[in-house]
Coordinates of C-alpha atoms in Angstrom, one line a residue:
Chain I
X1 CA 5.7 13.1 31.1
X2 CA 4.7 15.4 28.3
X3 CA 7.7 17.5 27.4
X4 CA 5.7 19.7 25.0
X5 CA 3.9 21.4 27.9
X6 CA 6.9 22.0 30.1
X7 CA 7.9 25.2 28.5
X8 CA 5.9 28.0 27.0
X9 CA 6.9 27.8 23.4
X10 CA 6.5 30.8 21.0
X11 CA 4.5 30.5 17.8
X12 CA 6.4 31.0 14.6
X13 CA 6.3 34.6 13.3
X14 CA 3.2 35.2 11.2
X15 CA 4.0 35.5 7.5
X16 CA 3.7 39.2 6.6
X17 CA 4.7 39.0 3.0
X18 CA 1.2 39.2 1.3
X19 CA 0.6 39.1 -2.4
X20 CA 3.5 41.3 -3.4
X21 CA 5.8 39.2 -1.2
X22 CA 4.4 36.0 -2.7
X23 CA 5.0 37.3 -6.2
X24 CA 8.5 38.4 -5.4
X25 CA 9.4 35.0 -3.8
X26 CA 7.7 32.7 -6.3
X27 CA 7.8 34.5 -9.7
X28 CA 10.5 37.2 -9.6
X29 CA 13.1 35.9 -7.3
X30 CA 16.0 36.2 -9.8
X31 CA 16.5 37.7 -13.3
X32 CA 16.1 34.2 -14.8
X33 CA 12.9 33.5 -13.0
X34 CA 11.6 36.9 -14.0
X35 CA 12.4 36.2 -17.6
X36 CA 10.6 32.8 -17.5
X37 CA 7.6 34.3 -15.7
X38 CA 7.3 37.0 -18.4
X39 CA 7.7 34.5 -21.2
X40 CA 5.0 32.3 -19.8
X41 CA 2.7 35.2 -19.2
X42 CA 3.2 36.2 -22.9
X43 CA 2.3 32.8 -24.1
X44 CA -0.7 32.6 -21.9
X45 CA -1.7 36.0 -23.2
X46 CA -1.5 34.7 -26.7
X47 CA -3.2 31.4 -26.2
X48 CA -6.0 31.9 -23.7
X49 CA -7.9 34.7 -25.5
X50 CA -7.4 32.9 -28.8
X51 CA -8.8 29.6 -27.4
X52 CA -11.7 31.3 -25.6
X53 CA -12.6 33.1 -28.9
X54 CA -12.3 29.9 -31.0
X55 CA -14.0 27.6 -28.6
X56 CA -16.8 29.8 -27.2
X57 CA -17.1 33.4 -28.4
X58 CA -16.9 32.8 -32.1
X59 CA -18.1 29.2 -32.0
X60 CA -21.2 27.7 -33.6
X61 CA -23.2 25.5 -31.3
X62 CA -26.6 24.7 -32.9
X63 CA -27.1 27.6 -35.2
X64 CA -24.7 29.3 -37.6
X65 CA -24.0 33.0 -38.1
X66 CA -27.1 33.4 -40.3
X67 CA -29.2 31.8 -37.6
X68 CA -29.8 28.7 -39.6
X69 CA -29.8 25.3 -37.8
X70 CA -26.7 23.4 -38.5
X71 CA -27.4 20.0 -40.0
X72 CA -24.2 19.2 -41.8
X73 CA -20.7 20.7 -42.3
X74 CA -21.7 23.1 -45.0
X75 CA -23.8 25.1 -42.5
X76 CA -20.9 25.7 -40.2
X77 CA -19.9 29.3 -40.2
X78 CA -16.3 28.5 -40.7
X79 CA -17.1 26.3 -43.7
X80 CA -19.7 28.5 -45.2
X81 CA -17.8 31.7 -44.8
X82 CA -14.1 31.0 -44.0
X83 CA -13.1 34.6 -44.8
X84 CA -14.9 36.0 -41.8
X85 CA -15.5 33.1 -39.5
X86 CA -13.0 30.8 -37.9
X87 CA -14.7 29.7 -34.6
X88 CA -15.3 26.1 -33.8
X89 CA -18.4 24.3 -35.0
X90 CA -19.5 22.2 -32.1
X91 CA -22.6 20.9 -33.9
X92 CA -20.7 17.7 -34.8
X93 CA -20.4 16.9 -31.1
X94 CA -23.9 18.0 -30.3
X95 CA -25.5 16.0 -33.1
X96 CA -23.5 12.9 -32.2
X97 CA -23.5 13.5 -28.5
X98 CA -25.5 10.3 -27.9
X99 CA -22.9 8.2 -29.8
X100 CA -20.0 9.8 -28.0
X101 CA -21.5 8.9 -24.6
X102 CA -23.3 5.6 -25.3
X103 CA -22.1 4.4 -28.8
X104 CA -24.9 2.5 -30.4
X105 CA -26.7 1.5 -27.2
X106 CA -30.4 1.1 -28.0
X107 CA -32.3 4.3 -27.1
X108 CA -35.1 2.5 -25.3
X109 CA -32.6 0.8 -23.0
X110 CA -30.4 3.8 -22.5
X111 CA -31.7 4.4 -19.0
X112 CA -29.6 1.3 -18.0
X113 CA -26.4 3.0 -19.2
X114 CA -27.5 6.2 -17.4
X115 CA -28.2 4.3 -14.2
X116 CA -24.7 2.7 -14.5
X117 CA -23.1 6.1 -14.9
X118 CA -25.0 7.3 -11.9
X119 CA -24.1 4.2 -9.8
X120 CA -20.5 4.7 -10.8
X121 CA -20.6 8.1 -9.3
X122 CA -22.3 6.6 -6.1
X123 CA -19.6 3.9 -6.0
X124 CA -16.9 6.5 -6.1
X125 CA -18.3 8.6 -3.2
X126 CA -17.0 6.4 -0.4
X127 CA -13.5 6.6 -2.0
X128 CA -13.7 10.3 -2.1
X129 CA -15.3 11.3 1.1
X130 CA -13.6 10.1 4.2
X131 CA -16.0 11.0 7.1
X132 CA -19.1 9.5 5.5
X133 CA -21.6 7.8 7.7
X134 CA -21.8 4.1 7.0
X135 CA -18.7 4.3 4.8
X136 CA -17.8 0.7 5.5
X137 CA -21.0 -0.5 4.1
X138 CA -20.9 1.8 1.1
X139 CA -17.4 0.4 0.3
X140 CA -19.1 -3.0 -0.1
X141 CA -21.3 -1.5 -2.8
X142 CA -18.2 -0.1 -4.5
X143 CA -16.6 -3.6 -4.5
X144 CA -19.7 -5.2 -6.0
X145 CA -20.3 -2.3 -8.4
X146 CA -18.5 -3.9 -11.4
X147 CA -20.9 -6.9 -11.2
X148 CA -24.0 -4.7 -11.0
X149 CA -22.6 -2.6 -13.8
X150 CA -22.1 -5.6 -16.0
X151 CA -25.6 -7.0 -15.5
X152 CA -27.1 -3.6 -16.0
X153 CA -25.2 -2.9 -19.2
X154 CA -25.2 -6.3 -20.7
X155 CA -28.5 -7.6 -19.6
X156 CA -29.8 -10.9 -18.3
X157 CA -31.8 -11.3 -15.1
X158 CA -34.9 -10.1 -16.9
X159 CA -33.1 -7.3 -18.8
X160 CA -32.9 -7.4 -22.5
X161 CA -29.5 -8.4 -23.7
X162 CA -27.5 -5.5 -25.3
X163 CA -24.6 -7.2 -27.1
X164 CA -21.3 -5.4 -26.5
X165 CA -20.8 -4.5 -30.2
X166 CA -23.6 -2.0 -29.6
X167 CA -21.6 -0.3 -26.8
X168 CA -19.3 2.5 -27.7
X169 CA -17.9 5.9 -26.9
X170 CA -17.4 7.0 -23.3
X171 CA -19.2 3.8 -22.2
X172 CA -16.5 1.6 -23.7
X173 CA -13.7 3.8 -22.5
X174 CA -15.0 3.7 -19.0
X175 CA -15.8 0.0 -19.0
X176 CA -12.3 -0.8 -20.1
X177 CA -10.7 1.8 -17.8
X178 CA -12.7 1.1 -14.7
X179 CA -13.0 -2.7 -15.1
X180 CA -9.4 -2.9 -16.2
X181 CA -8.1 -1.0 -13.2
X182 CA -10.5 -2.6 -10.7
X183 CA -9.7 -6.1 -11.8
X184 CA -6.0 -5.6 -12.3
X185 CA -5.4 -4.2 -8.9
X186 CA -6.2 -7.4 -6.9
X187 CA -4.5 -9.5 -9.6
X188 CA -1.4 -7.3 -9.4
X189 CA -1.2 -7.7 -5.6
X190 CA -1.4 -11.5 -5.9
X191 CA 1.2 -11.5 -8.7
X192 CA 3.5 -9.3 -6.6
X193 CA 3.2 -11.5 -3.5
X194 CA 3.6 -14.5 -5.7
X195 CA 6.8 -13.2 -7.3
X196 CA 8.2 -12.7 -3.8
X197 CA 7.0 -16.1 -2.6
X198 CA 9.5 -18.5 -1.1
X199 CA 7.9 -21.4 -3.0
X200 CA 10.0 -21.6 -6.2
X201 CA 7.1 -22.8 -8.4
X202 CA 4.8 -20.0 -7.5
X203 CA 7.5 -17.4 -7.7
X204 CA 8.7 -18.7 -11.1
X205 CA 5.2 -18.8 -12.6
X206 CA 4.5 -15.2 -11.5
X207 CA 7.8 -13.9 -12.7
X208 CA 7.4 -15.6 -16.1
X209 CA 3.9 -14.2 -16.4
X210 CA 4.9 -10.7 -15.5
X211 CA 8.0 -10.6 -17.7
X212 CA 6.1 -12.0 -20.6
X213 CA 3.3 -9.5 -20.4
X214 CA 5.7 -6.6 -19.8
X215 CA 7.8 -7.7 -22.8
X216 CA 4.9 -7.5 -25.2
X217 CA 3.2 -4.3 -26.4
X218 CA -0.5 -3.8 -25.5
X219 CA -1.5 -3.9 -29.1
X220 CA 0.0 -7.4 -29.4
X221 CA -2.0 -8.5 -26.4
X222 CA -5.2 -7.0 -27.9
X223 CA -4.7 -8.9 -31.1
X224 CA -3.9 -12.0 -29.0
X225 CA -7.2 -11.5 -27.1
X226 CA -9.1 -10.9 -30.3
X227 CA -7.7 -13.5 -32.6
X228 CA -5.9 -16.2 -30.6
X229 CA -7.9 -16.4 -27.3
X230 CA -10.9 -18.0 -29.1
X231 CA -8.6 -20.8 -30.3
X232 CA -7.7 -21.7 -26.8
X233 CA -11.3 -21.8 -25.6
X234 CA -13.2 -25.1 -25.8
X235 CA -15.5 -25.4 -28.8
X236 CA -18.9 -24.0 -28.4
X237 CA -17.9 -21.3 -25.9
X238 CA -17.9 -18.0 -27.6
X239 CA -16.3 -15.3 -25.6
X240 CA -17.6 -11.8 -26.1
X241 CA -15.4 -9.4 -28.0
X242 CA -15.3 -6.8 -25.4
X243 CA -14.7 -9.3 -22.7
X244 CA -11.7 -10.7 -24.6
X245 CA -10.3 -7.2 -24.9
X246 CA -11.0 -6.7 -21.2
X247 CA -9.0 -9.8 -20.4
X248 CA -6.1 -8.6 -22.4
X249 CA -6.2 -5.1 -20.9
X250 CA -6.5 -6.5 -17.4
X251 CA -3.6 -8.9 -17.8
X252 CA -1.5 -6.1 -19.2
X253 CA -2.3 -3.8 -16.4
X254 CA -1.9 -6.5 -13.7
X255 CA 1.7 -7.1 -14.7
X256 CA 2.6 -3.5 -14.4
X257 CA 0.6 -3.1 -11.2
X258 CA 2.4 -6.1 -9.8
X259 CA 5.8 -4.6 -10.4
X260 CA 4.7 -1.3 -8.8
X261 CA 3.4 -3.1 -5.7
X262 CA 6.4 -5.3 -5.6
X263 CA 8.5 -2.1 -5.4
X264 CA 6.4 -1.0 -2.4
X265 CA 6.7 -4.4 -0.7
X266 CA 10.5 -4.2 -1.0
X267 CA 10.5 -0.9 0.7
X268 CA 8.9 -2.3 3.9
X269 CA 11.5 -3.0 6.5
X270 CA 12.2 -6.6 7.4
X271 CA 11.3 -5.8 11.0
X272 CA 7.6 -5.3 10.0
X273 CA 7.5 -8.9 8.7
X274 CA 9.2 -10.2 11.8
X275 CA 7.0 -8.2 14.2
X276 CA 3.9 -9.5 12.4
X277 CA 5.1 -13.1 12.5
X278 CA 6.2 -12.9 16.2
X279 CA 2.7 -11.9 17.3
X280 CA 1.4 -14.9 15.5
X281 CA -0.2 -13.5 12.4
X282 CA -0.5 -15.9 9.5
X283 CA 1.0 -15.1 6.0
X284 CA -2.3 -13.7 4.7
X285 CA -3.1 -11.8 7.9
X286 CA 0.4 -10.3 7.9
X287 CA 0.1 -9.1 4.3
X288 CA -3.4 -7.9 4.6
X289 CA -3.1 -6.0 7.8
X290 CA 0.5 -4.9 8.0
X291 CA 2.5 -5.2 4.8
X292 CA 0.1 -4.3 2.0
X293 CA -1.5 -1.3 3.6
X294 CA 2.0 0.2 4.0
X295 CA 3.3 -0.9 0.6
X296 CA 0.2 0.4 -1.2
X297 CA 0.4 3.6 0.7
X298 CA 3.9 4.4 -0.5
X299 CA 3.1 3.3 -4.1
X300 CA 0.0 5.3 -4.6
X301 CA 1.6 7.8 -7.0
X302 CA 2.9 5.0 -9.1
X303 CA -0.4 3.0 -9.0
X304 CA -2.3 6.1 -10.2
X305 CA 0.4 6.7 -12.7
X306 CA 0.0 3.3 -14.4
X307 CA -3.8 3.6 -14.0
X308 CA -3.8 6.8 -15.9
X309 CA -1.5 5.2 -18.5
X310 CA -4.0 2.3 -18.9
X311 CA -7.0 4.7 -19.2
X312 CA -5.4 6.4 -22.1
X313 CA -4.1 3.2 -23.6
X314 CA -7.7 2.0 -23.9
X315 CA -7.9 4.1 -27.1
X316 CA -5.8 1.4 -28.8
X317 CA -8.9 -0.8 -29.0
X318 CA -9.7 1.1 -32.1
X319 CA -7.3 -1.0 -34.1
X320 CA -9.3 -4.2 -33.3
X321 CA -12.6 -2.5 -34.2
X322 CA -14.0 -1.4 -30.9
X323 CA -15.4 2.1 -30.9
X324 CA -14.3 3.9 -27.8
X325 CA -14.6 7.6 -27.3
X326 CA -11.8 8.3 -29.8
X327 CA -13.2 5.7 -32.2
X328 CA -16.6 7.3 -32.2
X329 CA -14.8 10.6 -32.9
X330 CA -12.9 9.2 -35.9
X331 CA -16.2 7.6 -37.1
X332 CA -17.8 11.0 -37.0
X333 CA -15.0 12.5 -39.0
X334 CA -15.2 9.8 -41.7
X335 CA -18.9 10.6 -42.2
X336 CA -19.2 12.8 -45.3
X337 CA -21.7 15.1 -43.7
X338 CA -19.2 16.2 -41.0
X339 CA -15.8 15.7 -42.7
X340 CA -13.1 18.2 -41.9
X341 CA -14.1 19.1 -38.4
X342 CA -11.3 17.2 -36.8
X343 CA -10.2 20.1 -34.6
X344 CA -13.5 20.1 -32.8
X345 CA -13.6 16.3 -32.4
X346 CA -10.1 15.9 -31.2
X347 CA -10.3 18.9 -28.8
X348 CA -13.6 17.4 -27.4
X349 CA -12.1 14.0 -27.0
X350 CA -9.0 15.5 -25.4
X351 CA -11.0 17.5 -22.9
X352 CA -13.0 14.4 -21.9
X353 CA -9.9 12.4 -21.4
X354 CA -8.3 15.3 -19.5
X355 CA -11.2 15.5 -17.1
X356 CA -10.9 11.9 -16.2
X357 CA -7.1 11.6 -16.0
X358 CA -6.7 15.0 -14.2
X359 CA -9.3 13.9 -11.6
X360 CA -7.3 10.7 -11.1
X361 CA -4.1 12.6 -10.5
X362 CA -5.8 15.0 -8.1
X363 CA -7.3 12.0 -6.3
X364 CA -3.8 10.5 -5.9
X365 CA -2.6 13.8 -4.4
X366 CA -5.6 13.8 -2.0
X367 CA -4.8 10.2 -0.9
X368 CA -1.2 11.0 -0.3
X369 CA -2.0 14.0 1.8
X370 CA -4.7 12.2 3.7
X371 CA -2.5 9.2 4.5
X372 CA 0.4 11.2 5.6
X373 CA -1.3 13.2 8.3
X374 CA -0.3 12.1 11.7
X375 CA 1.5 9.0 10.5
X376 CA 5.3 8.9 10.5
X377 CA 6.3 5.9 8.4
X378 CA 9.1 4.7 10.7
X379 CA 12.1 5.3 8.6
X380 CA 11.4 8.8 7.2
Chain V
X1 CA 15.4 -32.3 28.7
X2 CA 14.6 -31.9 32.3
X3 CA 11.0 -31.9 33.6
X4 CA 10.4 -28.2 34.2
X5 CA 12.2 -26.8 31.2
X6 CA 10.1 -24.6 29.1
X7 CA 12.7 -24.0 26.4
X8 CA 15.3 -26.5 25.5
X9 CA 18.0 -26.1 22.8
X10 CA 20.2 -29.1 22.2
X11 CA 23.2 -29.2 19.8
X12 CA 21.8 -26.4 17.7
X13 CA 23.8 -25.5 14.7
X14 CA 23.1 -22.8 12.2
X15 CA 24.9 -21.3 9.2
X16 CA 24.5 -18.2 7.2
X17 CA 25.9 -19.4 3.9
X18 CA 29.3 -20.8 4.8
X19 CA 29.5 -18.9 8.0
X20 CA 28.5 -20.8 11.1
X21 CA 26.6 -18.5 13.4
X22 CA 25.6 -21.1 16.0
X23 CA 27.8 -23.9 17.1
X24 CA 26.5 -26.7 19.3
X25 CA 24.3 -24.4 21.4
X26 CA 22.8 -26.1 24.4
X27 CA 20.5 -24.2 26.7
X28 CA 17.8 -25.2 29.1
X29 CA 15.4 -22.5 30.4
X30 CA 13.1 -23.3 33.3
X31 CA 9.7 -21.8 33.8
X32 CA 9.9 -18.3 35.4
X33 CA 13.6 -18.2 34.8
X34 CA 15.2 -15.0 33.7
X35 CA 18.2 -15.3 31.5
X36 CA 20.4 -12.5 30.3
X37 CA 22.5 -13.3 27.2
X38 CA 25.5 -11.1 26.5
X39 CA 28.5 -11.2 24.3
X40 CA 30.3 -9.3 21.6
X41 CA 28.5 -8.3 18.4
X42 CA 28.3 -11.1 15.9
X43 CA 28.5 -13.8 18.6
X44 CA 25.1 -15.3 17.7
X45 CA 23.1 -14.0 20.7
X46 CA 20.3 -12.5 18.6
X47 CA 20.3 -15.4 16.2
X48 CA 19.9 -17.8 19.1
X49 CA 16.8 -16.1 20.5
X50 CA 15.4 -15.5 17.0
X51 CA 15.6 -19.3 16.5
X52 CA 13.3 -19.8 19.5
X53 CA 10.3 -18.3 17.7
X54 CA 11.5 -19.4 14.4
X55 CA 12.3 -16.0 12.9
X56 CA 15.5 -17.8 12.0
X57 CA 15.6 -21.5 11.0
X58 CA 18.2 -23.7 12.7
X59 CA 19.7 -26.4 10.5
X60 CA 20.8 -29.0 13.0
X61 CA 19.8 -29.9 16.6
X62 CA 16.5 -29.6 18.3
X63 CA 14.6 -26.7 19.8
X64 CA 11.6 -27.5 22.0
X65 CA 9.4 -24.7 23.3
X66 CA 6.8 -25.6 25.9
X67 CA 6.7 -29.2 24.7
X68 CA 6.5 -28.2 21.0
X69 CA 9.4 -29.0 18.8
X70 CA 10.2 -26.4 16.1
X71 CA 10.4 -28.1 12.7
X72 CA 9.2 -27.1 9.3
X73 CA 5.7 -27.8 10.6
X74 CA 3.8 -24.5 10.2
X75 CA 1.2 -25.5 12.8
X76 CA 3.9 -26.0 15.4
X77 CA 5.5 -22.7 14.4
X78 CA 2.2 -20.9 14.9
X79 CA 1.6 -22.5 18.3
X80 CA 5.1 -21.6 19.5
X81 CA 4.7 -18.0 18.3
X82 CA 1.5 -17.8 20.3
X83 CA 3.5 -18.8 23.4
X84 CA 6.4 -16.6 22.8
X85 CA 6.4 -12.8 22.7
X86 CA 9.3 -10.9 21.2
X87 CA 10.6 -7.3 21.6
X88 CA 13.0 -6.0 19.0
X89 CA 15.8 -3.5 19.1
X90 CA 14.1 -1.3 16.5
X91 CA 10.6 -1.6 18.2
X92 CA 9.0 -2.6 14.8
X93 CA 5.6 -1.1 15.7
X94 CA 3.2 -0.9 12.8
X95 CA 3.4 2.7 11.8
X96 CA 0.1 2.9 10.0
X97 CA -1.9 1.7 13.0
X98 CA -2.5 3.6 16.3
X99 CA -1.0 2.4 19.5
X100 CA -4.2 0.7 20.5
X101 CA -4.6 -0.9 17.1
X102 CA -1.0 -2.2 17.3
X103 CA -1.9 -4.0 20.5
X104 CA -5.4 -5.2 19.6
X105 CA -4.5 -6.5 16.1
X106 CA -3.1 -9.9 17.1
X107 CA -5.7 -10.7 19.8
X108 CA -8.5 -9.9 17.3
X109 CA -7.1 -11.7 14.3
X110 CA -5.1 -14.5 15.9
X111 CA -7.2 -15.3 18.9
X112 CA -10.5 -14.1 17.4
X113 CA -11.2 -11.9 20.4
X114 CA -14.2 -9.5 20.1
X115 CA -13.0 -6.0 19.5
X116 CA -14.3 -4.4 22.7
X117 CA -12.6 -7.1 24.8
X118 CA -9.4 -6.6 22.8
X119 CA -9.5 -2.9 23.4
X120 CA -10.0 -3.4 27.1
X121 CA -7.1 -5.8 27.1
X122 CA -5.0 -3.2 25.2
X123 CA -5.7 -0.6 27.8
X124 CA -4.7 -3.0 30.6
X125 CA -1.4 -3.7 28.9
X126 CA -0.8 0.1 28.4
X127 CA -1.4 0.5 32.1
X128 CA 1.2 -2.1 32.8
X129 CA 3.8 -0.2 30.6
X130 CA 2.5 3.1 32.1
X131 CA 1.4 4.9 28.9
X132 CA -2.4 4.5 28.8
X133 CA -2.7 8.2 27.7
X134 CA -0.9 7.4 24.4
X135 CA -3.5 4.9 23.2
X136 CA -4.8 6.9 20.3
X137 CA -1.5 8.2 19.0
X138 CA 0.5 6.8 16.2
X139 CA 3.9 5.2 16.8
X140 CA 5.6 8.1 14.9
X141 CA 4.3 10.5 17.5
X142 CA 5.9 8.7 20.4
X143 CA 9.5 8.8 21.8
X144 CA 11.7 5.8 21.4
X145 CA 11.2 4.7 25.0
X146 CA 7.4 5.0 24.7
X147 CA 7.5 3.1 21.4
X148 CA 9.4 0.3 23.0
X149 CA 6.9 0.1 25.9
X150 CA 4.1 -0.1 23.3
X151 CA 6.0 -3.0 21.7
X152 CA 6.2 -4.7 25.1
X153 CA 2.5 -4.2 25.6
X154 CA 1.8 -5.5 22.1
X155 CA 3.6 -8.7 22.9
X156 CA 2.0 -9.1 26.4
X157 CA -1.5 -8.7 24.9
X158 CA -1.1 -12.2 23.4
X159 CA -0.5 -13.5 27.0
X160 CA 2.7 -15.3 26.2
X161 CA 4.4 -17.6 28.6
X162 CA 7.8 -16.6 27.4
X163 CA 9.2 -13.2 26.5
X164 CA 12.3 -12.7 24.3
X165 CA 14.0 -9.3 24.3
X166 CA 16.5 -8.6 21.5
X167 CA 18.6 -5.7 22.7
X168 CA 15.5 -3.8 23.7
X169 CA 17.4 -0.7 24.9
X170 CA 20.2 -0.5 22.3
X171 CA 18.4 2.0 20.0
X172 CA 17.2 4.3 22.8
X173 CA 18.5 7.6 24.0
X174 CA 20.2 7.2 27.4
X175 CA 17.4 9.0 29.3
X176 CA 14.8 6.6 28.0
X177 CA 16.6 3.4 28.8
X178 CA 15.4 3.4 32.4
X179 CA 11.7 3.6 31.6
X180 CA 11.9 0.5 29.5
X181 CA 14.1 -1.4 31.9
X182 CA 11.7 -0.5 34.8
X183 CA 8.9 -2.2 32.9
X184 CA 11.0 -5.2 32.2
X185 CA 11.9 -5.5 35.9
X186 CA 8.3 -5.4 36.9
X187 CA 7.6 -8.1 34.3
X188 CA 10.3 -10.2 35.8
X189 CA 8.9 -9.7 39.3
X190 CA 5.5 -10.8 38.0
X191 CA 7.0 -14.2 37.1
X192 CA 7.5 -14.0 33.4
X193 CA 10.0 -16.4 31.8
X194 CA 12.4 -14.1 30.0
X195 CA 15.4 -14.3 27.8
X196 CA 17.0 -10.9 27.4
X197 CA 19.9 -10.1 25.0
X198 CA 21.3 -6.9 26.5
X199 CA 24.4 -5.1 27.5
X200 CA 22.7 -3.4 30.4
X201 CA 24.7 -5.1 33.1
X202 CA 22.9 -3.3 35.9
X203 CA 19.7 -4.7 34.7
X204 CA 21.3 -8.2 34.5
X205 CA 22.5 -8.0 38.1
X206 CA 19.1 -7.1 39.5
X207 CA 17.0 -9.4 37.3
X208 CA 18.8 -12.4 35.9
X209 CA 18.8 -15.8 37.5
X210 CA 21.5 -16.9 35.1
X211 CA 23.9 -15.2 32.8
X212 CA 24.8 -16.7 29.4
X213 CA 27.9 -15.4 27.7
X214 CA 28.3 -16.2 23.9
X215 CA 31.2 -15.7 21.6
X216 CA 31.7 -16.9 18.0
X217 CA 28.4 -18.8 18.0
X218 CA 29.1 -20.8 21.1
X219 CA 27.9 -20.5 24.7
X220 CA 31.2 -19.9 26.4
X221 CA 30.0 -19.5 30.0
X222 CA 26.7 -20.0 31.9
X223 CA 26.6 -18.9 35.5
X224 CA 24.6 -17.2 38.2
X225 CA 25.1 -13.4 38.0
X226 CA 27.0 -13.3 41.3
X227 CA 29.6 -15.7 40.1
X228 CA 29.5 -14.4 36.5
X229 CA 30.4 -10.9 37.4
X230 CA 32.7 -11.6 40.3
X231 CA 34.4 -14.8 39.4
X232 CA 34.1 -15.7 35.8
X233 CA 35.8 -18.9 34.7
X234 CA 36.7 -18.2 31.0
X235 CA 39.3 -15.7 30.0
X236 CA 37.1 -14.6 27.1
X237 CA 34.4 -13.7 29.6
X238 CA 36.9 -11.8 31.8
X239 CA 38.1 -9.8 28.8
X240 CA 34.5 -9.0 27.7
X241 CA 33.4 -7.9 31.2
X242 CA 36.5 -5.8 31.7
X243 CA 35.7 -4.0 28.5
X244 CA 32.1 -3.3 29.1
X245 CA 32.3 -2.6 32.8
X246 CA 35.3 -0.3 32.8
X247 CA 34.4 2.5 30.4

C-alpha cells in the first residue's frame, strides 16, 4: 500500500522573498553580518578593479605602449617607463608559451603531446557526463589512457623516442599529477584492504609500508627515487628519471589514499559484510561490489582533497631538476632577457594551477551530489 | 547424526574472549523442519544460528550442514553459504544498489547466471514477498517491513535449502511486523527448512514444529510448541514464558 497517495498533501509555500529577501537573509541578517558584508565588499572594490587594470586594461601583451614588439624585458612598458606604466607584461608568458605547455619537447613531434592532451580530455568525458551513450565502453578507454599516453609521449612502436628530460612545463605537471593519482588509487585500495586483512603477514607489511611512507616527507622520497632507487636496480637497467620520480610520487600518494579509503571501510556497518558473505559472495566480490563502492562514495571529499594536495606537491620535483610548470617559470625568470617579471610568471602559474585544482574540487562536489540522489545510505 | 538431518550441531562450544557464549550445544534439524529459537538476550541464540553459516566461528564441536562439515576450509564455507540463506534483524540491504540489483547480485556473481535470467528470478522473488512494484527503488526509499521482505527475497534468490532468521521483526514498527511474518508463514507452508530466532510467540505457535529455549549459552529445553507453551519442564522456561506472554 502506498501511503503517499492516501491523502492529498499540500505543497510547501512558495518562497516569496526574492532578491531583497535573499540579501536580507544571507548578507544583512544581523549587525555583525552586515559589517562583514560591507568589509568584504570594500576589499573586493579595492582588489577587483586594480587586478583587472593590472592584468588586462593596462597590460602589455605583444606590443608595448609605443607600439613596439616586445622582445625582451626592456621593451615592457612598466620597465621602459615605470613612472607612467604599471600594468603586467605578459610577453614573457607569450614568448615562452611553448615551454610552459610542453617544456623542451621537439617541435616536429609536438603533435604527439597535443594528441595526448586531447585524448586526456576525451578520457575525462565519461567521468564527467553521466548519461553518455556507450559510457561503459568509453570508461575502458579512460582506464587504458595512461598506457596510450605513455606510448604517445615517450615513443616506441614506430614513434621517435622523446626522452623524458625533454618534457617539461604543464606536460610534466599533468603527467605526474594524472599518473600519480591514477596509479595511486588502485594501489591505495589494495593497501587499505591489506591493512585490514585478517592475515597477519599481509596486514603487517601494508601497515609498515603505509606508516613508513607517511612518516617521510615527499622531498625525501623524491631524493630516494632519484639517488637511491638506481642502486637497488640490477645492473644494466637504467630507470628513466621521470619514471623514478613517478614511482616516488605514486607510493607517497598511495599511502595517503590507503588511509583515506581505510577510513571509509571502517565506516561501513558490519552488517554489510555479513549480508554479502551470507549470500555467498567471495572476499573480492564482496569488496568490489558491496564494500568499496560505499566506502569510496563516503570518502570522495577526502580522496579529492589528497589528490589536489598531490597535484600541487608535484611542484617539488623542481628540487631534483625536473622542470614542471613552476620550474619552467623559474627558468624564464633566471633568463637575463626576462628577469624581474616574477609577478607575471607566478600569477600565470597560479592561475593554471587554480584552474586544475578548482575543477577537481567542483568535480568532487558534483560526484557527491550525484551519488546522494535517491540513495539513503542506511544509517544516515 | 540421524539420516534425515540437514543441520547437525554436536557439542558446540564458543567463547568471545573469556566469555563462553555457547556451551555444549546439540541440535538436530530435519529437512523441512521449522524451529523457533527463543530465550533472553545474551543467551546465545543469534550466535548459534550465525555459526550455522559461519558468520561466527565455533571453537569446539562439529557443525554439519547438508552433509558438509564447517571447518576452516573456505570451499566448504562457500558451499554451505550457498545452501543457507540468512535474514538479519537490521535487514542489511545494500544501500547503493536498487532493490532488483540487491536480489540479482548474488545469482549473477556467485552462480554466474545471465543478467536477464537473474532479473526474471528477482521479479519472481519479489512477487513471493508481494512487492514487485518496488523493484527499481533503493532500500532507503522503502519502509522497514518492505526492506525486510526484500532481504528475504534476496536470500531466496539463491534457492537455499535452509533459511535462518535472526530476529527478523525486532527492528520493525508494530504495524509492519505482520507483513513480514505473513511472508515467513507462506515460506514455511511451502516446505522451507527454517530456523527462526524470534520473540513473536504467535508466529511460533502457528509455524514451529519445535521450540528451542536457550539461556546462558545452553539449550535449556526443546519441545513441540504445544508442550512448550502449555507444559514446559524447566523453571527457567516457565519464568521466561510468563514474562513475555503476560505483558
